[in-house]
Amino acid sequence: MGESATLAVHRCRFVDYTPSAITAVAFPPLPLPSISDKSKSPSVKQPLCFGTLAVGHANGNIDLCEWAGERDQQSTQAWVIRKTLPGPHPSKVDSLAFVLRYPDDLTADDTPSCSDLRLFSSGGGSDLLEWDVDRACVKRTINSQGGSIWCMAANPASSLLALGCEDGSVRLLSLVNDTLTHYRRFDRLKCRVLSIAWGPPIPQYPQKKNIDRGHDSDSDDEEDTWTDAWLVTGSSDSSIRKWDVATGRVVDRMGMDKIRGERTLVWTVGVLGDGTIVSGDSLGIVKFWDSRTCTQLHSFQGHGADVLCLAIGPEGNTVFTSGVDQKITLFSLVKTGNSDNTSGTFTRRWVQSCSRRMHSHDVRALATWPPYTVLPSSHKRRFPIEISPILASGGLDMSVVVTPAALPSTIVKVINPLSTSAHCTFEDSYHRRLAYSAGASGVPAVQVARKARLISCIRDSGVSIWRVKAGPSINDDTDSQDADPTHFPESSAWEKVLEMDLNVHTNLVASGISDDGRWLVVSDLYETKLFSLTLNDNHVVRRIRDFSSILQVHLPSSDTSTGGQAFRFTPDSSKLVMSTMASSYVLVIDLAGEKPRVLRRFDQHRSKNSIVHDRVIKGCKSDGDVDMVDATNNDDCSVYPQKSSTPAVVSILRMSISPDGQWLATSDDHARTHIFNLDSIQHHSVLPTFAKPTQVLAFDPRQPNILIMAFPDNSLQVYNVESRQFPAWGKEFCSNLPKRFTHAHDPVLGVAFDIASASGSDVVPQYALFWGSTWICKLSGKHEGILAAPHRRYPRRP
């Protein structure tokens, strides 16, 4: 594995795939602490699990990213895209907000998962969208009744959502008990509401009750509530306003600086637990205000252009701002002196600490983990100081940047969760640039048809296909470095053979092209389109018009969507395998006849539980083999007893078909992997669930019964589908992976094998190529190998 090697890489510069700019980022909020129960302290003693990161794009898509490591462990891969929510076409995302679905079900130390959260977005129009994260679609919409939505913010209790609208009004929406209804409209202004933030809630302590009346602690908890007192908005008329939530009226107004009489736009506002208001405006000025007197405390010329966003550190003693000038500026609350020698209290003031330029274009969004919760000083939340918080930022350069954001500490050694360096302070640490996704849900938008030498690429609403022409052959005795690169000019090395713009309801989510170039399939959220291609001199493209009706017959009558999440053609291009978007089925489709027909529908992924023959599948133990389930002689779901008639809703995002066309492997976002036999078209086995969903599935071309699985943390698993076992040699190989591979800064995206060697009759493939967004790793199988070992154990297939 340590051997150096020279590889020929074809850089397809002609593929015109352009990622979408980042317009919003958000982390989930934390539950509010209890008021009455003294044992429930808002101080978090144990490090929190890392929460889901939502990234909104200018094309309307929303990426949901999960932490690649285990719980609070360090992870060089940081956040990895788990699922993409396709936006309506055309649309955009301007604001994102997470809220807790049922806040009372969580304790103050819990990190909300996706099932505990509700996600809202707005995109410049008057409609607010709530997303169904499981089904990757819009769950419900509601009109603001005030024109375009410019900003939104949820209150700390996750019971109200405030919208700043085009008509100058603030609208409150009720979110109680998983509802979405209009609650109140504030007084209307003669200007736009550009930014909004909630003030600290007021704790309502329960009244003392007589013990003889039979009241227990549960009754006290019912009266343990937080009440919202005020919120603040920034407007387009050079002012900030403080509002009374109970009456919906303006309490006070704060004026901004002006230049030559022009209006100053207040693009962003925030509130601290002590009531301090922070604002950023179009003049590049960051101001701190006293909410009680509504007077200015500090003013900093922190930026050279508009301040578009700000984020508050987890404990409220740091503020990060950024905008058009591409800089991220840190403001810190520092001690300035001892104001009272008897009490030992210190005066504090805000100072501009440092600035860093980590982006090449405008920065549109900032967020911190752990998130800041606006709470009074008496209930201020504290976090372990040995784990550095992380600042996430995004903008027009299309990549999320994460960086440690700890303050200097001499008490304990602070751990950098990103493992970028030993430094953890914002000023000295190294930042990480998360690679942008080259397709929805981390699945590449670029597909290759090897035999036909075609490359396809999908965009938001279209698809392009190029043909790579055969280059001059290089004999074994010819030094490739001595070859004349001008002998085969780049302009004649390829040609675009197809360009299609499709009529879609949402952005495209998946595509596939057969190896012989005869079939092309693309899908949005609601419809799968199949095309028959004849890309010769005439370039004939024929759409199979009745393909959706063919699929609909095999789907539930209540499901009107025939969209697909993943597609794979068999090596002989005679079958198409797809996973459905809304119903979580796996369909095997025959393409050899006059028209396509569905051969079999598998619904193993719809099982809600993981109990098989009275055994709960939790994971694969490293100290022994796991007995896999034999489902060959059973019907689709006979071995999967369900506790509920309601099927599970999952996203089947990863598929792979063995080179001989016999085996199919599918994996969903619940980390469940199933194996199917395409010869008999039956379910074969189910693997134990692992800690994270599978990132890559691939079969060894030399031994098609060997399945390689790669995970977001760049760990591997090797599985023999015929024997239904994790072989001992595979366990040894996976446990001895080089650190340069497992600690690579980007997750593995794919794997390819030494096809040239594998095609020989007596030659064993010597290596496998794994790649990520910024690296290619060659793992040799000559000695310790992933490829040589099965060759010794199993004869080569004829």
Tab-separated table of C-alpha atoms in Angstrom, residues 551-559 561 563-566 577-588 598 600-607 636-637 642 647-653 655 664 666 676:
chain	number	residue	atom	x	y	z
A	551	LEU	CA	-44.682	1.450	-13.300
A	552	GLN	CA	-47.908	2.753	-11.777
A	553	VAL	CA	-49.582	-0.648	-12.073
A	554	HIS	CA	-47.041	-2.090	-9.626
A	555	LEU	CA	-47.226	0.755	-7.105
A	556	PRO	CA	-49.897	1.481	-4.469
A	557	SER	CA	-52.949	3.266	-5.805
A	558	SER	CA	-52.422	6.047	-3.263
A	559	ASP	CA	-48.944	6.703	-4.610
A	561	SER	CA	-45.343	9.333	-7.952
A	563	GLY	CA	-40.051	8.893	-9.537
A	564	GLY	CA	-36.903	6.933	-8.796
A	565	GLN	CA	-34.026	7.496	-6.398
A	566	ALA	CA	-31.416	5.169	-7.894
A	577	VAL	CA	-33.329	-1.937	-11.585
A	578	MET	CA	-34.748	1.126	-9.853
A	579	SER	CA	-35.791	2.187	-6.364
A	580	THR	CA	-38.993	4.207	-6.137
A	581	MET	CA	-39.026	7.600	-4.511
A	582	ALA	CA	-42.144	7.618	-2.346
A	583	SER	CA	-42.963	3.941	-1.773
A	584	SER	CA	-39.440	2.497	-1.170
A	585	TYR	CA	-39.841	-0.426	-3.584
A	586	VAL	CA	-37.141	-2.063	-5.678
A	587	LEU	CA	-38.381	-2.806	-9.209
A	588	VAL	CA	-36.719	-5.126	-11.708
A	598	VAL	CA	-41.849	-5.143	-14.521
A	600	ARG	CA	-40.642	-8.327	-9.840
A	601	ARG	CA	-41.325	-5.854	-7.072
A	602	PHE	CA	-39.326	-6.182	-3.835
A	603	ASP	CA	-40.461	-4.497	-0.649
A	604	GLN	CA	-37.873	-5.655	1.899
A	605	HIS	CA	-36.780	-2.091	2.585
A	606	ARG	CA	-40.326	-1.193	3.694
A	607	SER	CA	-40.039	-3.377	6.802
A	636	ASP	CA	-40.997	-10.986	-0.504
A	637	CYS	CA	-41.685	-10.199	3.135
A	642	GLN	CA	-44.059	-6.299	10.959
A	647	PRO	CA	-44.636	0.475	6.062
A	648	ALA	CA	-41.405	2.274	6.782
A	649	VAL	CA	-40.451	5.190	4.569
A	650	VAL	CA	-36.797	4.986	3.564
A	651	SER	CA	-34.598	6.268	0.774
A	652	ILE	CA	-32.817	3.545	-1.213
A	653	LEU	CA	-29.900	5.594	-2.503
A	655	MET	CA	-27.306	0.169	-5.711
A	664	LEU	CA	-27.963	-6.953	-6.826
A	666	THR	CA	-29.263	-2.204	-2.359
A	676	PHE	CA	-31.050	-10.041	-4.444
